[in-house]
XYZ file of C-alpha atoms in Angstrom:
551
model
C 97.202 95.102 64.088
C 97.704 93.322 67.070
C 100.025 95.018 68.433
C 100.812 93.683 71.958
C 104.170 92.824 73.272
C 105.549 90.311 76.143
C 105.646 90.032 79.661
C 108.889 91.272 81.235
C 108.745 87.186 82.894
C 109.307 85.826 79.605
C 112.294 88.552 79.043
C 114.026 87.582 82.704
C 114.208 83.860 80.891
C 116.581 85.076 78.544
C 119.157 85.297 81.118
C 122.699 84.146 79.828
C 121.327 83.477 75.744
C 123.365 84.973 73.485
C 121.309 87.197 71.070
C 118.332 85.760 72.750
C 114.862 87.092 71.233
C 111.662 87.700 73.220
C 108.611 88.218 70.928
C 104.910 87.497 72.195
C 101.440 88.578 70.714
C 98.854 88.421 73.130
C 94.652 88.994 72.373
C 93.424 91.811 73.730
C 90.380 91.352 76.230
C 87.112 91.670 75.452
C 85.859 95.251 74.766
C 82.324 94.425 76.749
C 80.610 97.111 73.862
C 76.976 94.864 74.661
C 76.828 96.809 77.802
C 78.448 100.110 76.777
C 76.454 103.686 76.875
C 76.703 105.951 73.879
C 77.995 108.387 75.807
C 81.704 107.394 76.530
C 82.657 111.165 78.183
C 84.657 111.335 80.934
C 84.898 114.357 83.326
C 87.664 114.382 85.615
C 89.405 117.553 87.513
C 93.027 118.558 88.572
C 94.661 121.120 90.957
C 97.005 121.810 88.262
C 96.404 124.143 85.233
C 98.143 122.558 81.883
C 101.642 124.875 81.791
C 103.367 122.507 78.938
C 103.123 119.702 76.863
C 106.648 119.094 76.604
C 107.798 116.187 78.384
C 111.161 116.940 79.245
C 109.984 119.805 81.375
C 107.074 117.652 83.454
C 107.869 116.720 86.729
C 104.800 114.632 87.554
C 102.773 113.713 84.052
C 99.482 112.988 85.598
C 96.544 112.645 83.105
C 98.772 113.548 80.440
C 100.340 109.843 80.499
C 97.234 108.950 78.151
C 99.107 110.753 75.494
C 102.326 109.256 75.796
C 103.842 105.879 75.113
C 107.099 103.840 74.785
C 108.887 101.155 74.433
C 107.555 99.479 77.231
C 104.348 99.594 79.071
C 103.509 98.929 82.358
C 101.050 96.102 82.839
C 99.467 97.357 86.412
C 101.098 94.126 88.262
C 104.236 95.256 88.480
C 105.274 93.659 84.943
C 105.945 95.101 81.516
C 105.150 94.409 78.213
C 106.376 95.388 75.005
C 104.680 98.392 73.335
C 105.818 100.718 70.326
C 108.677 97.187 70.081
C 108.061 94.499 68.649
C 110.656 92.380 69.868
C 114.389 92.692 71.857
C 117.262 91.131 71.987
C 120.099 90.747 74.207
C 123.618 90.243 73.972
C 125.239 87.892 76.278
C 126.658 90.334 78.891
C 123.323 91.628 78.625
C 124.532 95.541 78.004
C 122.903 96.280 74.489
C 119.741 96.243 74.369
C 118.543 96.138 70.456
C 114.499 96.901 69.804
C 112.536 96.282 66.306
C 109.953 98.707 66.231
C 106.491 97.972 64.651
C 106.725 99.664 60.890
C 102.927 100.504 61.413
C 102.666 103.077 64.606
C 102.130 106.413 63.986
C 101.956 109.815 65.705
C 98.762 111.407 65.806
C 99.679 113.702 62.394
C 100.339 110.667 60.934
C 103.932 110.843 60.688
C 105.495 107.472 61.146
C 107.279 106.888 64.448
C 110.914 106.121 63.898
C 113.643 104.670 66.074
C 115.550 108.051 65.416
C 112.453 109.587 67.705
C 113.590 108.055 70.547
C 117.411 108.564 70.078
C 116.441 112.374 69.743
C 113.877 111.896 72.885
C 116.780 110.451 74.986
C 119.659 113.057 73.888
C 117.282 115.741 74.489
C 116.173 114.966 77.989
C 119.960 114.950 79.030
C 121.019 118.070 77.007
C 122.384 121.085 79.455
C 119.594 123.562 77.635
C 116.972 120.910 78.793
C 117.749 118.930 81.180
C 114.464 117.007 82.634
C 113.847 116.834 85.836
C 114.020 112.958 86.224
C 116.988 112.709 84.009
C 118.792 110.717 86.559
C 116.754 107.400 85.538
C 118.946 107.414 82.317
C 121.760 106.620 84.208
C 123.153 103.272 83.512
C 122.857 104.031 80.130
C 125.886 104.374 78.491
C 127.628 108.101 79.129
C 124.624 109.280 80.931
C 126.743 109.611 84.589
C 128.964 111.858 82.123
C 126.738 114.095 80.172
C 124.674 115.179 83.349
C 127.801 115.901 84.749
C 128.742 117.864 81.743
C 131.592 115.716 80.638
C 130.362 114.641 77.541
C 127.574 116.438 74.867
C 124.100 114.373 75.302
C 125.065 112.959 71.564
C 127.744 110.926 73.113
C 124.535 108.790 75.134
C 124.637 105.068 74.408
C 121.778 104.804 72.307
C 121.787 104.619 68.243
C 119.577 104.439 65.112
C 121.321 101.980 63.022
C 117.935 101.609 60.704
C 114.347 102.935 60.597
C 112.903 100.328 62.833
C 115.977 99.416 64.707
C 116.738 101.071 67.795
C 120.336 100.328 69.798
C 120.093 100.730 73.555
C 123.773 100.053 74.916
C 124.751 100.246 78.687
C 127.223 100.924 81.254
C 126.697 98.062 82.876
C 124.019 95.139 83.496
C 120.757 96.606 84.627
C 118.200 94.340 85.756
C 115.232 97.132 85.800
C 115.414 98.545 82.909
C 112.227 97.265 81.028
C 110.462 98.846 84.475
C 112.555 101.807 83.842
C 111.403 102.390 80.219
C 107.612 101.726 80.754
C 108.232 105.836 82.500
C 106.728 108.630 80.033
C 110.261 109.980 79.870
C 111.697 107.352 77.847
C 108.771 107.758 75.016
C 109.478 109.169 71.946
C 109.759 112.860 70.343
C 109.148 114.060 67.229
C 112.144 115.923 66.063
C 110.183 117.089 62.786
C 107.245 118.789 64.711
C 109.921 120.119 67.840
C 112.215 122.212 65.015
C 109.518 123.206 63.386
C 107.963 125.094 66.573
C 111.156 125.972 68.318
C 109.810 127.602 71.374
C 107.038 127.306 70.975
C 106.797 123.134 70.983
C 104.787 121.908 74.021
C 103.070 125.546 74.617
C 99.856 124.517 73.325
C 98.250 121.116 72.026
C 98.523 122.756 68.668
C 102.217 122.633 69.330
C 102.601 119.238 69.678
C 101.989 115.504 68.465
C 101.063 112.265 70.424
C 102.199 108.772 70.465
C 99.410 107.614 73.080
C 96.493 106.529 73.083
C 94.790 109.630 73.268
C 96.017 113.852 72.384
C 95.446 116.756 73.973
C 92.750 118.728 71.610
C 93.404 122.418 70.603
C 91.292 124.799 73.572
C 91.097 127.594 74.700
C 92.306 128.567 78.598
C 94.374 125.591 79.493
C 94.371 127.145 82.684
C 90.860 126.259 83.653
C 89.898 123.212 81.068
C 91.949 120.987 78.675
C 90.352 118.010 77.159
C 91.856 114.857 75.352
C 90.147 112.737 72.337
C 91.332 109.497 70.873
C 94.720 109.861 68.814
C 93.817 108.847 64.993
C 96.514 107.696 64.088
C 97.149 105.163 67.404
C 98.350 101.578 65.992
C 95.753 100.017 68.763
C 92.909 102.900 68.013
C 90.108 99.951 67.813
C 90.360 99.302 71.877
C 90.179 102.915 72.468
C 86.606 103.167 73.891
C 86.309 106.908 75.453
C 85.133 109.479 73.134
C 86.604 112.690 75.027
C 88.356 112.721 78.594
C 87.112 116.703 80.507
C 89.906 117.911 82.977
C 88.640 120.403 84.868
C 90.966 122.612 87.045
C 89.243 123.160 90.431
C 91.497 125.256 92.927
C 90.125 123.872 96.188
C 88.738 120.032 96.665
C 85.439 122.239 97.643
C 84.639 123.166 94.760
C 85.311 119.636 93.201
C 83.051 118.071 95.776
C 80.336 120.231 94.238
C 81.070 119.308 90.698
C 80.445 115.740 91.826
C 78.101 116.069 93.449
C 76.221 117.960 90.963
C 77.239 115.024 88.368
C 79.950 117.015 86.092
C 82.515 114.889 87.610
C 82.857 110.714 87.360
C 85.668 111.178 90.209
C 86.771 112.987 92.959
C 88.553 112.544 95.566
C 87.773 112.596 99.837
C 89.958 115.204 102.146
C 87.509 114.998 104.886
C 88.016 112.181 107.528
C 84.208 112.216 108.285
C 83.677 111.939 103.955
C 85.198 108.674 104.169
C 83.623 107.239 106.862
C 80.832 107.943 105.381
C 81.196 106.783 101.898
C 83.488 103.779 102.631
C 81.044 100.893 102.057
C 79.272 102.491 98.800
C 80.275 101.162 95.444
C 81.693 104.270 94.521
C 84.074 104.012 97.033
C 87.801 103.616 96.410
C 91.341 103.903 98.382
C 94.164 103.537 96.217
C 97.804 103.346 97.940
C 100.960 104.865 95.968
C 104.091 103.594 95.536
C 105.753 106.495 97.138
C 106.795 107.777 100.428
C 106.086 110.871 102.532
C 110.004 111.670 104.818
C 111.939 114.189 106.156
C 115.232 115.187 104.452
C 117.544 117.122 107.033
C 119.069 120.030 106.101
C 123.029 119.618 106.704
C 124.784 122.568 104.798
C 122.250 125.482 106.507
C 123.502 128.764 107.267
C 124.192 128.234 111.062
C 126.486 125.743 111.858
C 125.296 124.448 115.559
C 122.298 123.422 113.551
C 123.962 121.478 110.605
C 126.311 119.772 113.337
C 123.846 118.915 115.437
C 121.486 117.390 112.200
C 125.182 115.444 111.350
C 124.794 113.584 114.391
C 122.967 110.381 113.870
C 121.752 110.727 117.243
C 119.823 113.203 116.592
C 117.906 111.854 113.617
C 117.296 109.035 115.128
C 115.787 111.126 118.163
C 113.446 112.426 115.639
C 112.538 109.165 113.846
C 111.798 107.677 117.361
C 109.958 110.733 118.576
C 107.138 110.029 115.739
C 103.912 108.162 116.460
C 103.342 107.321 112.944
C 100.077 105.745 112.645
C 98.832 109.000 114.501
C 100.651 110.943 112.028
C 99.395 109.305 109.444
C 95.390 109.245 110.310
C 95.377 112.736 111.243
C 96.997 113.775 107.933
C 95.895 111.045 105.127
C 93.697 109.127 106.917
C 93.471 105.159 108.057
C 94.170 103.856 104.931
C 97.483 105.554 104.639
C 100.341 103.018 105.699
C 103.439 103.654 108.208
C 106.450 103.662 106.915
C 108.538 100.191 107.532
C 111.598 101.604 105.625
C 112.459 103.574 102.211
C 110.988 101.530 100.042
C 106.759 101.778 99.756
C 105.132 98.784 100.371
C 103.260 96.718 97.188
C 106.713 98.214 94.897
C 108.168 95.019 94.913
C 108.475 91.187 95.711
C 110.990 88.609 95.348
C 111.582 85.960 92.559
C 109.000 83.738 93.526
C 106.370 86.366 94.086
C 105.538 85.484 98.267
C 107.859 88.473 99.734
C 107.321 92.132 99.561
C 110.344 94.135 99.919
C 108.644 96.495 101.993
C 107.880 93.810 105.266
C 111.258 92.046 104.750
C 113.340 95.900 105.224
C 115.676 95.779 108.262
C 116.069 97.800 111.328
C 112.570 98.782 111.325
C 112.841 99.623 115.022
C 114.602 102.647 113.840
C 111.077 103.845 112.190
C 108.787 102.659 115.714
C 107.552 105.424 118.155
C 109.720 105.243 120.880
C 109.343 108.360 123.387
C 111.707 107.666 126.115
C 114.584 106.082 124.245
C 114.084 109.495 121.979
C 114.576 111.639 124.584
C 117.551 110.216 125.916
C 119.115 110.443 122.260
C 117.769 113.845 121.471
C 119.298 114.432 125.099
C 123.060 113.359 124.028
C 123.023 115.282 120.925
C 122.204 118.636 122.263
C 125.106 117.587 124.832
C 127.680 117.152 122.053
C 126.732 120.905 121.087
C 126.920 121.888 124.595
C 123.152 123.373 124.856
C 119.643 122.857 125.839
C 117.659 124.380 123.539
C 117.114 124.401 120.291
C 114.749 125.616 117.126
C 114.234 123.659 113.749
C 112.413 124.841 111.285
C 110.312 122.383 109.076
C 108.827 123.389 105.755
C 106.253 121.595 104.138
C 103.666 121.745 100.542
C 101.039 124.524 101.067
C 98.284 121.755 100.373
C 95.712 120.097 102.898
C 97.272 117.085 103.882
C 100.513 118.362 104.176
C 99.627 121.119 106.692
C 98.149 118.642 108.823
C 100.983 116.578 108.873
C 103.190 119.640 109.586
C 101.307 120.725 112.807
C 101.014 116.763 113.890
C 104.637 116.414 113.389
C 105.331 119.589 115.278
C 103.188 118.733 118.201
C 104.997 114.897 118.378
C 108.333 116.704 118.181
C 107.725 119.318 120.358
C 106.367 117.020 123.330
C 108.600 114.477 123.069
C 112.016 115.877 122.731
C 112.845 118.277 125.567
C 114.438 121.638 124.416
C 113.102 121.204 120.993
C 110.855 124.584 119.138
C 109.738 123.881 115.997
C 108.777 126.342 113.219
C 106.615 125.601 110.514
C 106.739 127.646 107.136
C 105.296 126.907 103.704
C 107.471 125.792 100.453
C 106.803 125.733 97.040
C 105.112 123.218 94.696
C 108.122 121.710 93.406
C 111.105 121.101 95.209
C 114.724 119.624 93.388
C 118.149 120.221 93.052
C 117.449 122.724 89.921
C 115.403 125.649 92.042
C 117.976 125.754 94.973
C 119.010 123.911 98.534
C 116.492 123.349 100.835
C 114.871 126.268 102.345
C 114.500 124.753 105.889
C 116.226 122.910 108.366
C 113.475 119.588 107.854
C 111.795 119.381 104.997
C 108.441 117.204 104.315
C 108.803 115.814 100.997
C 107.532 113.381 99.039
C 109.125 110.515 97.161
C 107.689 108.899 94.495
C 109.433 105.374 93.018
C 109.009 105.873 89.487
C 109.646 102.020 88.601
C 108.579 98.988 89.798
C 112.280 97.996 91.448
C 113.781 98.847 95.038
C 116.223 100.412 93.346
C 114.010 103.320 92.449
C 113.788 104.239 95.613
C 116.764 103.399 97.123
C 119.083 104.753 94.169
C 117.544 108.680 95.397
C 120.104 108.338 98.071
C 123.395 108.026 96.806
C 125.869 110.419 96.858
C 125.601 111.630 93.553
C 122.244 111.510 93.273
C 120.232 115.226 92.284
C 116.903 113.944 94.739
C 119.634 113.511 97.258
C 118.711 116.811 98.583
C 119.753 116.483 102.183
C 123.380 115.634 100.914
C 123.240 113.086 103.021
C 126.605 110.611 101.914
C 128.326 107.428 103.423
C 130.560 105.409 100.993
C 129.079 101.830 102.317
C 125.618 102.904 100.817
C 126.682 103.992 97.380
C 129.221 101.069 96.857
C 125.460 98.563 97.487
C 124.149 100.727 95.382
C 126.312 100.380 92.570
C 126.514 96.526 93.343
C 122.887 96.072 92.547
C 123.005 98.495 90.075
C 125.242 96.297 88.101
C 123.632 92.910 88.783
C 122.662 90.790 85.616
C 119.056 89.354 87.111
C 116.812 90.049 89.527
C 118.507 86.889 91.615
C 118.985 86.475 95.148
C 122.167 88.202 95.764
C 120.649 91.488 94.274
C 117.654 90.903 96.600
C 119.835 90.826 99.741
C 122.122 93.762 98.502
C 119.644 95.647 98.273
C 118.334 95.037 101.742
C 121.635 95.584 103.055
C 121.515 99.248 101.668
C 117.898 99.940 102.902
C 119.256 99.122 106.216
C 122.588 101.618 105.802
C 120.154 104.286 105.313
C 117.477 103.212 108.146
C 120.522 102.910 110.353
C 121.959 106.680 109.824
C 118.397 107.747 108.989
C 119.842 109.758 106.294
C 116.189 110.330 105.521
C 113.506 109.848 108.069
C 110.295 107.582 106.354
C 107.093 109.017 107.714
C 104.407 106.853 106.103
C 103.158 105.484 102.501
C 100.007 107.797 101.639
C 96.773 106.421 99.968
C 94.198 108.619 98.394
C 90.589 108.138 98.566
C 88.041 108.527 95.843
C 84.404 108.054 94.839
C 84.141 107.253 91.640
C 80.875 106.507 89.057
C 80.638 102.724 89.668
C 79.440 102.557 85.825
C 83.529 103.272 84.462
C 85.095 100.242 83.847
C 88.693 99.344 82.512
C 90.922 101.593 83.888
C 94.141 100.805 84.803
C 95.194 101.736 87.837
C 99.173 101.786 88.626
C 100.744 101.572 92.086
C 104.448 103.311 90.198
C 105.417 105.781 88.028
C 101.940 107.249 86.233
C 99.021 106.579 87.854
C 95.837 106.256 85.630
C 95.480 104.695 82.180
C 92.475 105.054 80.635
C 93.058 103.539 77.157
C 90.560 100.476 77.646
C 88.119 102.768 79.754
C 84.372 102.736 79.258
C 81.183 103.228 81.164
C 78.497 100.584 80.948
C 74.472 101.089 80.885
């Protein structure tokens, strides 16, 4: 079956059809198998041991996005194209959504996938008992606003089963984004079947669990230390599935992954060391790839001593910080050179406008707010510890107990620290995961990172509102969330939306109600002999479906 869908471009030219269908088949490209090896193993490691399988209770998927799939899929440009649909139409005020679902996909038991697995993937995600941690992406979708807020049961959400293969999305309102929205892992299916049966167990162990991807998680033994994934059976596109087995390894420190490379039982790995990547930047193996996400500060408002929450309220004072940050510095002793300062909220590459020449990311406003400026920090730093009446005072800043992130911490404290008079900083560690579900913020700044899990502004931008569970400074002014909403509602991806949403990235540049450090980009070498992967900018980062190494 050839199963491919269409290009999100061919969707946006449905704008203002009634019932308008988009339906595309496309040819896959060539395989290249002439040139491949017979041994199509990849080894590949991870900091992370494999604690579920479940993916309402993932807050970063990782490798595991080989296993999953959707509606839509991301095409690695930004785009989307239509995956486990076949086609979609559109009503005229474009707020149902209806999807025909291939009668021919199938999880990796073979049971047939269903438009009922998505309506219980959806309602699950948003139930109080589960709750996912990125459950705020299905707002917009009708009731969703209401059943996180525990006004309605998640059966009340705005999406329906009417037949087999027919799947109802309806919405609050317009959304523009939502085909990037759905290519996420969170909006795949579940199979209600296998997740009774288990109970608690479902998503323990790969044993516990079926796949819709193009590859599953085999049965293993210490999932702590190894997991492995082989090609899923059953997948409807299983004949441009080239990988025999993908080999995560969990190393604890990047040492002992550099040795596994280096040693040949890895195909990637990536560089820490400044000096490593200087030294390996003009081999083939070579690689930096930039993220579509953002490293900032959130500020702390609601601490337990109030002269520091009212002096953090002051916008003075934020901005004294913003200003008091060299960030290219920051950003090659921490990530290195090919890491990016921050021109605003939104990460450069996320985004361009309708006629593909402008990247949201250079056309932000008030980017002076985000430039390194010592003296005119000093004097605003200076004003808001005169509005508290002192002359001194001590921040604390907590940050991710990994490499980079302590580096930034102690370059951050040293630009802080020398540049605004009267200012001690403390550093302390924080755990891996940070969100509104494990409790407020532990310290008065907090180094976090951002990720846009879309291909829109708005998935950055959107974090910020007042409502908003990643909003975890509690940072709130009304003129934000009301452009917010405004875009949020918007039929097209036209002008208008374009420009509303600059207007809000410069409300929130302007009260810094989060300070943007810089745009990280890892570093890798990789075996110059793999060839088709895909790698994405948003939301998951590797897909290795069309993957193979050549002789």
């Amino acid at each position: 079956m050839k199963h491919w869908g269409t290009f999100l471009i061919g969707l946006l030219l449905c704008i203002g059809l009634t019932g308008c269908t988009v339906v595309q088949e496309t040819v896959s490209p060539s395989d290249s198998k002439g040139v491949m090896t017979k041994n199509q193993v990849l080894n590949l490691s991870t900091s992370h041991p494999l604690t579920t399988l479940d993916t309402d209770k993932m807050s970063q998927f990782g490798r595991l996005n080989n296993t999953i799939e959707g509606l839509f899929s991301a095409t690695g440009d930004g785009q989307t194209e239509l995956a486990l649909a076949k086609k979609v139409t559109l009503n005229q005020a474009r707020t149902t959504y209806t999807f025909t679902l291939w009668k021919d996909s199938y999880w990796s038991n073979g049971d047939l996938i269903t438009a009922k697995d998505f309506v219980y993937s959806w309602q699950r995600a948003l139930a109080p008992q589960t709750k996912a941690p990125d459950a705020d992406l299905f707002v917009g979708i009708h009731n969703a606003r209401k059943i996180l807020d525990g006004r309605l049961p998640a059966t009340q959400l705005g999406v329906s089963a009417p037949s087999k293969f027919k799947l109802v999305v309806r919405l609050d309102h317009p959304m523009a984004e939502l085909p990037q929205r759905l290519t996420y892992p969170l909006f795949g299916p579940q199979n209600e079947r296998i997740a009774r049966k288990f109970g608690k167990r479902y998503g323990t162990q790969p044993q516990y669990q079926v796949y819709a991807g193009p590859f599953m998680v085999a049965t293993t033994g210490n999932t702590k230390t190894h997991w492995h994934m082989v090609p899923n059976p059953h997948y409807w596109d299983r004949d441009h599935v080239y990988l025999s087995r993908i080999n995560v390894n969990v190393y604890r420190s990047p040492k002992k992954s550099w040795h596994a490379y280096q040693s040949g039982k890895l195909d990637e790995v990536r560089l820490w060391s400044q000096s490593n990547m200087k030294s390996y930047e003009k081999q083939a193996a070579y690689t930096a790839r930039p993220y579509s996400k953002m490293v900032l500060l959130a500020y702390r408002q609601n601490g337990p001593k109030v002269i520091i929450n009212q002096l953090l309220q002051q916008k003075a004072a934020r901005l004294a910080i913003s200003h008091a940050v060299d960030r290219e510095k920051l950003a090659q002793a921490s990530y290195g050179n090919t890491s990016l300062p921050a021109q605003g909220i939104v990460p450069a590459g996320l985004s361009r406008g309708q006629r593909g020449t402008a990247d949201f990311a250079a056309a932000q406003p008030n980017q002076k707010t985000l430039t390194y400026q010592p003296q005119l920090a000093k004097k605003e730093w200076q004003s808001a510890l005169k509005a508290m009446g002192t002359k001194h005072v001590t921040l604390s800043v907590s940050y991710l107990n990994a490499i980079n992130s302590e580096k930034l911490a102690k370059k951050l404290q040293q630009q802080l620290e020398t540049t605004l008079p009267g200012l001690t900083i403390t550093l302390k560690h924080r755990s891996w995961v940070i969100d509104e579900q494990t409790g407020p913020l532990e310290a008065d700044l907090t180094i976090l990172t951002q990720r846009a899990q879309y291909a829109d502004p708005l998935a950055m931008l959107a974090l910020y509102t007042s409502s908003s569970t990643a909003n975890l400074g509690h940072w709130s002014n009304p003129t934000y969330d009301e452009l917010i909403a405004e875009a949020s509602n918007a039929p097209s991806f036209n002008s208008h939306r374009w420009q509303t949403l600059l207007k809000a990235d410069g409300v929130l540049m302007t009260q810094q109600g989060v300070t943007p450090l810089l745009q990280p980009a890892s570093t890798y070498l990789i075996n110059p002999k793999l060839n088709g992967v895909q790698y994405n900018t948003v939301g998951t980062q590797s897909n290795f479906k069309e993957a193979y190494f050549v002789k």
